[in-house]
Coordinates of C-alpha atoms in Angstrom, one line a residue:
X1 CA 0.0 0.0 0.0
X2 CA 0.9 3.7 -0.1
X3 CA 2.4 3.5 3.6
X4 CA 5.3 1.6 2.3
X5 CA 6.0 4.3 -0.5
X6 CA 5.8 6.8 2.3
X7 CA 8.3 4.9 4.1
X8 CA 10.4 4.5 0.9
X9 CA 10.6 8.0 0.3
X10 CA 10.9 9.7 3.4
X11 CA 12.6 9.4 6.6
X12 CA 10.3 9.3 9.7
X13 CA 12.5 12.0 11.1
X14 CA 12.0 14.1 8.3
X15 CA 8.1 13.8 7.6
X16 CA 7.5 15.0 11.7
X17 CA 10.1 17.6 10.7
X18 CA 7.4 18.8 8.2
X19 CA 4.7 17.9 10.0
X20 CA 5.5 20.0 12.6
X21 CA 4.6 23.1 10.4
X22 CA 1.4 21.9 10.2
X23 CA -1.3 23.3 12.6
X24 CA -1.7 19.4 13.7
X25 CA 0.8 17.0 13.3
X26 CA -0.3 13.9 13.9
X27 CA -3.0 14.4 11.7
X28 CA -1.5 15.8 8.9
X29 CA 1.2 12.8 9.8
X30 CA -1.9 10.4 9.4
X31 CA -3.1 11.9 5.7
X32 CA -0.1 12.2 4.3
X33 CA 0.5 8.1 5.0
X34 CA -3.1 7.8 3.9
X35 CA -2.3 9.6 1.1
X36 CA 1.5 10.0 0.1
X37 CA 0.4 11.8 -3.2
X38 CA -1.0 15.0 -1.7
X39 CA 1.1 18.7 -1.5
X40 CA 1.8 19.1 1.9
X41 CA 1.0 23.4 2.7
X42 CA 3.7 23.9 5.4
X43 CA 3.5 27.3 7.5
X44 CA 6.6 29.4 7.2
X45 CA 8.0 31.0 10.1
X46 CA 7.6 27.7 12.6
X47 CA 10.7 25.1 11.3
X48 CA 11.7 27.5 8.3
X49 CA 11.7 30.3 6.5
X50 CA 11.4 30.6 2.7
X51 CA 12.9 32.8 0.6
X52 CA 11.1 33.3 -2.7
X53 CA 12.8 34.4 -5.7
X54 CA 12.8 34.0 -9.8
X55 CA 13.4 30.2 -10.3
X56 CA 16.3 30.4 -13.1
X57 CA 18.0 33.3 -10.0
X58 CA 17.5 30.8 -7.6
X59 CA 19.1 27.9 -10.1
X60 CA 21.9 30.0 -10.8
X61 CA 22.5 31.0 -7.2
X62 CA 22.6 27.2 -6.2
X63 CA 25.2 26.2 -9.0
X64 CA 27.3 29.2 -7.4
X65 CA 26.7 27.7 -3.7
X66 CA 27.9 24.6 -5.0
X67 CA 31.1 26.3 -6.5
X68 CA 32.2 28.0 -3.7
X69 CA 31.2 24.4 -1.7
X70 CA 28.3 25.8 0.6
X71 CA 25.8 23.1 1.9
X72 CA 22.7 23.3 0.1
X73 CA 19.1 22.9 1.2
X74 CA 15.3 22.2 0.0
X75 CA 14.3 24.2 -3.0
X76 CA 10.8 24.0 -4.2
X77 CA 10.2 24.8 -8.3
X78 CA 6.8 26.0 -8.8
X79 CA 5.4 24.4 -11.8
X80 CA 3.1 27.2 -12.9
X81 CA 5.0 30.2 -12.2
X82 CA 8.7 31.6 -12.6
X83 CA 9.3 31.7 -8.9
X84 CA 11.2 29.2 -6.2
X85 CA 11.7 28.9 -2.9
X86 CA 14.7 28.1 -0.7
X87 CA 14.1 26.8 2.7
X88 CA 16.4 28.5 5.3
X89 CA 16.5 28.7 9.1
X90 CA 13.7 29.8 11.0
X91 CA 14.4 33.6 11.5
X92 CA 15.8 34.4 8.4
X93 CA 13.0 36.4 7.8
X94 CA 13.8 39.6 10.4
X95 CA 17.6 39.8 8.9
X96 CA 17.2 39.3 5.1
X97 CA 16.7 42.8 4.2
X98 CA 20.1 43.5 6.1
X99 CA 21.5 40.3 4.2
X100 CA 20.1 41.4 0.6
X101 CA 20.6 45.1 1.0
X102 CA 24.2 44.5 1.6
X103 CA 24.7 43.0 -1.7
X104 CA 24.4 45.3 -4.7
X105 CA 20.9 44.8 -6.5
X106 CA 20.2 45.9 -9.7
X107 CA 15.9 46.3 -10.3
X108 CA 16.3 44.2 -13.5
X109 CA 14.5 41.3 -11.3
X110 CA 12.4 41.8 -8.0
X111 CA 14.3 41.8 -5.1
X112 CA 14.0 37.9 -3.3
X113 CA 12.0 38.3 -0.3
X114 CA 12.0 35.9 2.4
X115 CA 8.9 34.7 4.1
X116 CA 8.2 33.9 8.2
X117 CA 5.3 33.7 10.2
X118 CA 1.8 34.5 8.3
X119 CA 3.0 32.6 5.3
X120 CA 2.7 29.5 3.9
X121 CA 4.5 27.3 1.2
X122 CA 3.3 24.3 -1.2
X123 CA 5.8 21.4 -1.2
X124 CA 5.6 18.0 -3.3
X125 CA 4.1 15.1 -1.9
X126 CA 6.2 12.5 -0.3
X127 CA 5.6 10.2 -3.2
X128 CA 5.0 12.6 -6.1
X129 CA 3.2 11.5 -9.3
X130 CA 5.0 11.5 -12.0
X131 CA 4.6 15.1 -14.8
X132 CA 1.8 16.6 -11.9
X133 CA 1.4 18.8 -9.0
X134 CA 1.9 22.2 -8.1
X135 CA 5.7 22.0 -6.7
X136 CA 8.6 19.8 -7.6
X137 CA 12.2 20.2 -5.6
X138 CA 14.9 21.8 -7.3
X139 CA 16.6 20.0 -5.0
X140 CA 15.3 18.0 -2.3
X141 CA 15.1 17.3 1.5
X142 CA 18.3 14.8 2.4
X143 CA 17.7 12.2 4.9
X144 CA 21.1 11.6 5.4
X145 CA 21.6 15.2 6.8
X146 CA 19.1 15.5 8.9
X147 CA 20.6 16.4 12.2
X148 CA 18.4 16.2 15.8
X149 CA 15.3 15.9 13.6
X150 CA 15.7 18.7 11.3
X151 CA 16.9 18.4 7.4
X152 CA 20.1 20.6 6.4
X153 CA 18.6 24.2 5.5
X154 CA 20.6 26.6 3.0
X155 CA 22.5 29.3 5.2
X156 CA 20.8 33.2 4.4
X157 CA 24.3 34.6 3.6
X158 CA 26.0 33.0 1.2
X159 CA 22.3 32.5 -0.5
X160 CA 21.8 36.4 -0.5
X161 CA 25.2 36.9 -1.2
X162 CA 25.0 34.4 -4.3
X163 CA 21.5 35.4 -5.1
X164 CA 23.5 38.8 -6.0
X165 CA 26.3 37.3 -7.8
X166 CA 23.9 35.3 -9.9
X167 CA 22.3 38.4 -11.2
X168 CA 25.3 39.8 -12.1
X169 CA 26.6 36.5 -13.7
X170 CA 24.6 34.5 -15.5
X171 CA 20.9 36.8 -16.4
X172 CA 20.6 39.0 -19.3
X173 CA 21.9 42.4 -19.1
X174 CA 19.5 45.2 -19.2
X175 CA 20.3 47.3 -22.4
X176 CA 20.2 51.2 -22.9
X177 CA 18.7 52.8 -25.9
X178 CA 22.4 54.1 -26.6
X179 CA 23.6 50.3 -26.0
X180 CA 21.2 49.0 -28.5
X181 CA 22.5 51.6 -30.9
X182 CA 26.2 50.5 -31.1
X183 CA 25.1 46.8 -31.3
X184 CA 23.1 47.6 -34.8
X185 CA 26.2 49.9 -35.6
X186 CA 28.8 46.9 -34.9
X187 CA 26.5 44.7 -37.2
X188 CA 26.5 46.9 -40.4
X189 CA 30.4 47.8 -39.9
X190 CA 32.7 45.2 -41.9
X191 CA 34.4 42.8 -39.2
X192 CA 38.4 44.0 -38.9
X193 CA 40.4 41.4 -40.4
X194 CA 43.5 39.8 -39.4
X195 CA 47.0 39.7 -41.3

């Protein structure tokens, strides 16, 4: 039955993790083995926060983390819309405007905000189906990291700080009227050629 795919996928250390921001565990506990192919809506601000932010920014960022050999966290992909969501440690959400504002931030993408108490998050099922749902992970929770109960979670500095770097990096440039110009100019000019 479907309790033994729960069981398959998940740790039991990390589905109380996330049942715990739920307003009743046990229950929730209880549907989701009833059920492994439900979304699980998790409240923010009670084991994590989220911070929200373009998906292909939030991609890029995570290649960087793993450059510069930063643990990584959950990420959730949302499958309608161009945004994702990192998990990070509860709190995150009354320093992140410090953490982001430090970082230079240009307004070609909205700011990533992160998300505490009063919010909620969509998260794939423990045993997804296949090409449906609202939420697939970008990358997922690691049962082999889970530490006291609680999953690794992506640390807020290095994410802003790569968030940033990302922007810079690896998303189109913004291009001035006067930019565009010397682009169509440099097209129409004969390329120099070498001796």
């Amino acid at each position: 039955m479907e309790t033994g795919e729960m069981a398959d996928a998940e740790s039991t250390a990390l589905s109380d993790w996330f049942s715990a921001a739920t307003p009743c565990p046990a229950t929730s506990t209880d549907l989701w083995r009833t059920n492994p192919h439900l979304p699980r809506r998790l409240e923010c601000g009670v084991t994590f926060d989220i911070v929200l932010a373009d998906r292909h920014l939030i991609e890029a960022a995570y290649r960087l983390l793993v450059e510069y050999e930063q643990p990584l966290g959950p990420a959730v992909a949302f499958t309608s819309l161009r945004s994702a969501a990192v998990l990070v440690p509860c709190g995150t959400s009354e320093s992140w405007s410090s953490l982001i504002a430090a970082s230079q931030w240009s307004g070609r993408l909205p700011r990533p905000a992160c998300l505490g108490k009063r919010h909620a998050i969509l998260v794939p099922a423990p045993v997804p189906r296949s090409g449906a749902g609202v939420a697939r992970w970008l990358v997922p929770p690691d049962d082999e990291q889970v530490i006291g109960g609680t999953p690794l979670l992506t640390s807020p500095a290095p994410l802003a700080r790569c968030l940033a770097e990302a922007l810079a990096l690896h998303l189109p440039l913004e291009r001035s009227p006067w930019s565009r110009a010397m682009t169509a100019v440099r097209s129409v000019l004969p390329s120099a050629r070498r001796p």
